[in-house]
């Protein structure tokens, strides 16, 4: 192996960083985007377990999976790269015929046993069966006022959130704060969390299995917070919370019912664009503003004294 001069080593590290390599996970490089794609394809294949037998009904496989429409990229995430010769997806640590079902069962048990938000945070933190837990620096749980009745759900933490362990503290968090301020909300009058509590390496899209593993914790999180209204940010959050497959462009701006298991099922959910997407596509801020006004109108309706 050639020995690099210190200057060349620094230049190489800069080059890696520019290319998006910001976390070292294994000794040899893996194409995580390709793994996500292969995983999605495997779960969509007829030989895999059917959606009806899926441990998390409507999410971990089949047409109602949390994966985005293939026609529409998920705002806030890079497009997957395509390459030949994909490496095998690391197996989940379950022991039965369907390891995902085993691990989802233990996730449901662990999440279901949590009686408070700190309990749930501790349970998540201990859940090393999810591969994302092993590569993340911190479990990014929630921030804000869980008694506010308003819950904002994003997709997954980025590098800043992973470092600090707090949702939406990076550049998209700044835009989110401005969006919330525009309808009179802030972190004392709303509660903020994510579908996925751990940063996917390189900000890749989480696989359908990873989403399925995190869903019991998200359902319990929603049950413990019991929001009266939910704002879903971006395609992944909208698809997961509403159990729909359409892209965010179709889902945004319309109210739907929260479609996760648990007592909070049926809570009104409004989807809008993810702030990271709006940073890249400012012409869509106009539509996001309409969504926010719609959200504010429903908030006011809730606040209004009854007849
Ligand atoms: N994007 C998200 O979806 N969530 C965060 O916490 C940060 C960025």
Short mmCIF file of N, CA, C and O in Angstrom, two decimals, residues 212-259:
data_model
loop_
_atom_site.label_atom_id
_atom_site.label_comp_id
_atom_site.label_asym_id
_atom_site.label_seq_id
_atom_site.Cartn_x
_atom_site.Cartn_y
_atom_site.Cartn_z
N UNK A 212 -39.44 -0.73 9.61
CA UNK A 212 -40.32 -1.67 10.33
C UNK A 212 -39.83 -1.87 11.77
O UNK A 212 -40.64 -1.95 12.70
N UNK A 213 -38.51 -1.90 11.97
CA UNK A 213 -37.95 -2.09 13.32
C UNK A 213 -38.20 -0.87 14.20
O UNK A 213 -38.35 -1.00 15.42
N UNK A 214 -38.23 0.30 13.59
CA UNK A 214 -38.41 1.53 14.37
C UNK A 214 -39.88 1.82 14.61
O UNK A 214 -40.22 2.58 15.53
N UNK A 215 -40.77 1.24 13.81
CA UNK A 215 -42.19 1.59 13.89
C UNK A 215 -42.83 1.31 15.26
O UNK A 215 -43.61 2.13 15.74
N UNK A 216 -42.53 0.17 15.93
CA UNK A 216 -43.14 -0.03 17.25
C UNK A 216 -42.78 1.08 18.23
O UNK A 216 -43.60 1.49 19.06
N UNK A 217 -41.55 1.59 18.11
CA UNK A 217 -41.13 2.67 19.01
C UNK A 217 -41.85 3.98 18.64
O UNK A 217 -42.26 4.73 19.52
N UNK A 218 -42.02 4.21 17.35
CA UNK A 218 -42.74 5.42 16.93
C UNK A 218 -44.19 5.35 17.38
O UNK A 218 -44.75 6.34 17.87
N UNK A 219 -44.81 4.18 17.23
CA UNK A 219 -46.22 4.03 17.66
C UNK A 219 -46.35 4.31 19.15
O UNK A 219 -47.27 5.01 19.59
N UNK A 220 -45.41 3.75 19.91
CA UNK A 220 -45.47 3.96 21.37
C UNK A 220 -45.21 5.43 21.72
O UNK A 220 -45.83 5.99 22.61
N UNK A 221 -44.28 6.03 20.96
CA UNK A 221 -43.96 7.45 21.16
C UNK A 221 -45.24 8.27 20.98
O UNK A 221 -45.58 9.14 21.79
N UNK A 222 -45.95 7.98 19.90
CA UNK A 222 -47.20 8.71 19.62
C UNK A 222 -48.23 8.44 20.73
O UNK A 222 -48.94 9.35 21.15
N UNK A 223 -48.28 7.20 21.21
CA UNK A 223 -49.25 6.87 22.27
C UNK A 223 -48.93 7.60 23.57
O UNK A 223 -49.82 7.98 24.32
N UNK A 224 -47.63 7.75 23.85
CA UNK A 224 -47.26 8.42 25.10
C UNK A 224 -47.46 9.93 25.00
O UNK A 224 -47.79 10.59 25.99
N UNK A 225 -47.26 10.49 23.80
CA UNK A 225 -47.44 11.94 23.64
C UNK A 225 -48.93 12.27 23.45
O UNK A 225 -49.41 13.29 23.92
N UNK A 226 -49.64 11.39 22.77
CA UNK A 226 -51.07 11.58 22.44
C UNK A 226 -51.33 12.98 21.86
O UNK A 226 -52.11 13.78 22.40
N UNK A 227 -50.68 13.30 20.71
CA UNK A 227 -50.93 14.62 20.11
C UNK A 227 -52.35 14.72 19.60
O UNK A 227 -52.99 13.71 19.30
N UNK A 228 -52.84 15.95 19.47
CA UNK A 228 -54.18 16.14 18.87
C UNK A 228 -54.04 16.36 17.37
O UNK A 228 -54.96 16.07 16.62
N UNK A 229 -52.88 16.88 16.94
CA UNK A 229 -52.60 17.06 15.51
C UNK A 229 -51.15 16.67 15.24
O UNK A 229 -50.27 16.93 16.08
N UNK A 230 -50.91 16.09 14.07
CA UNK A 230 -49.55 15.70 13.70
C UNK A 230 -49.21 16.34 12.36
O UNK A 230 -50.03 16.33 11.43
N UNK A 231 -47.99 16.90 12.26
CA UNK A 231 -47.48 17.42 10.99
C UNK A 231 -46.36 16.49 10.54
O UNK A 231 -45.36 16.33 11.26
N UNK A 232 -46.52 15.87 9.38
CA UNK A 232 -45.50 14.95 8.85
C UNK A 232 -44.64 15.71 7.86
O UNK A 232 -45.16 16.32 6.92
N UNK A 233 -43.32 15.64 8.07
CA UNK A 233 -42.40 16.38 7.20
C UNK A 233 -41.74 15.43 6.22
O UNK A 233 -40.93 14.58 6.60
N UNK A 234 -42.11 15.53 4.96
CA UNK A 234 -41.44 14.74 3.92
C UNK A 234 -42.13 13.42 3.63
O UNK A 234 -42.99 12.95 4.38
N UNK A 235 -41.69 12.81 2.53
CA UNK A 235 -42.33 11.59 2.03
C UNK A 235 -42.25 10.42 2.99
O UNK A 235 -43.25 9.73 3.22
N UNK A 236 -41.09 10.20 3.56
CA UNK A 236 -40.93 9.03 4.44
C UNK A 236 -41.87 9.13 5.65
O UNK A 236 -42.53 8.15 6.02
N UNK A 237 -41.94 10.32 6.26
CA UNK A 237 -42.81 10.50 7.42
C UNK A 237 -44.27 10.37 7.00
O UNK A 237 -45.06 9.68 7.67
N UNK A 238 -44.63 10.99 5.89
CA UNK A 238 -46.03 10.95 5.44
C UNK A 238 -46.43 9.51 5.12
O UNK A 238 -47.49 9.03 5.55
N UNK A 239 -45.58 8.80 4.39
CA UNK A 239 -45.93 7.42 4.01
C UNK A 239 -46.03 6.52 5.23
O UNK A 239 -46.92 5.67 5.32
N UNK A 240 -45.11 6.69 6.17
CA UNK A 240 -45.11 5.83 7.35
C UNK A 240 -46.31 6.12 8.24
O UNK A 240 -47.00 5.20 8.69
N UNK A 241 -46.57 7.40 8.49
CA UNK A 241 -47.66 7.75 9.42
C UNK A 241 -49.04 7.48 8.82
O UNK A 241 -49.97 7.13 9.53
N UNK A 242 -49.14 7.63 7.50
CA UNK A 242 -50.45 7.45 6.87
C UNK A 242 -50.59 6.07 6.25
O UNK A 242 -51.66 5.73 5.73
N UNK A 243 -49.50 5.28 6.27
CA UNK A 243 -49.47 3.97 5.62
C UNK A 243 -49.91 4.09 4.15
O UNK A 243 -50.83 3.40 3.70
N UNK A 244 -49.24 4.98 3.45
CA UNK A 244 -49.54 5.20 2.04
C UNK A 244 -48.25 5.04 1.24
O UNK A 244 -47.16 5.07 1.79
N UNK A 245 -48.40 4.88 -0.06
CA UNK A 245 -47.21 4.68 -0.89
C UNK A 245 -46.96 5.85 -1.84
O UNK A 245 -45.90 5.92 -2.46
N UNK A 246 -47.90 6.77 -1.95
CA UNK A 246 -47.70 7.88 -2.88
C UNK A 246 -46.57 8.79 -2.40
O UNK A 246 -46.23 8.81 -1.23
N UNK A 247 -46.04 9.56 -3.33
CA UNK A 247 -44.98 10.50 -2.97
C UNK A 247 -45.56 11.71 -2.25
O UNK A 247 -46.77 11.94 -2.24
N UNK A 248 -44.65 12.51 -1.70
CA UNK A 248 -45.07 13.66 -0.90
C UNK A 248 -45.84 14.69 -1.73
O UNK A 248 -46.73 15.37 -1.22
N UNK A 249 -45.53 14.77 -3.00
CA UNK A 249 -46.22 15.75 -3.83
C UNK A 249 -47.72 15.46 -3.87
O UNK A 249 -48.54 16.38 -3.93
N UNK A 250 -48.07 14.18 -3.82
CA UNK A 250 -49.49 13.82 -3.79
C UNK A 250 -50.07 13.87 -2.38
O UNK A 250 -51.25 14.18 -2.20
N UNK A 251 -49.24 13.52 -1.40
CA UNK A 251 -49.78 13.40 -0.04
C UNK A 251 -49.91 14.75 0.67
O UNK A 251 -50.75 14.90 1.57
N UNK A 252 -49.10 15.70 0.29
CA UNK A 252 -49.05 16.95 1.04
C UNK A 252 -50.36 17.73 0.91
O UNK A 252 -51.09 17.60 -0.09
N UNK A 253 -50.63 18.54 1.96
CA UNK A 253 -51.74 19.47 1.88
C UNK A 253 -53.11 18.87 2.16
O UNK A 253 -54.09 19.59 2.15
N UNK A 254 -53.16 17.55 2.38
CA UNK A 254 -54.47 16.93 2.68
C UNK A 254 -54.40 16.22 4.02
O UNK A 254 -53.39 15.58 4.33
N UNK A 255 -55.45 16.30 4.79
CA UNK A 255 -55.48 15.62 6.08
C UNK A 255 -55.73 14.14 5.89
O UNK A 255 -56.48 13.73 5.02
N UNK A 256 -55.06 13.34 6.71
CA UNK A 256 -55.31 11.90 6.73
C UNK A 256 -55.36 11.45 8.18
O UNK A 256 -55.17 12.26 9.10
N UNK A 257 -55.63 10.18 8.37
CA UNK A 257 -55.70 9.63 9.74
C UNK A 257 -54.42 8.87 10.04
O UNK A 257 -53.96 8.08 9.21
N UNK A 258 -53.90 9.08 11.23
CA UNK A 258 -52.70 8.35 11.66
C UNK A 258 -52.98 6.84 11.58
O UNK A 258 -53.96 6.35 12.14
N UNK A 259 -52.10 6.13 10.84
CA UNK A 259 -52.40 4.72 10.55
C UNK A 259 -51.37 3.79 11.19
O UNK A 259 -51.00 2.78 10.62
#
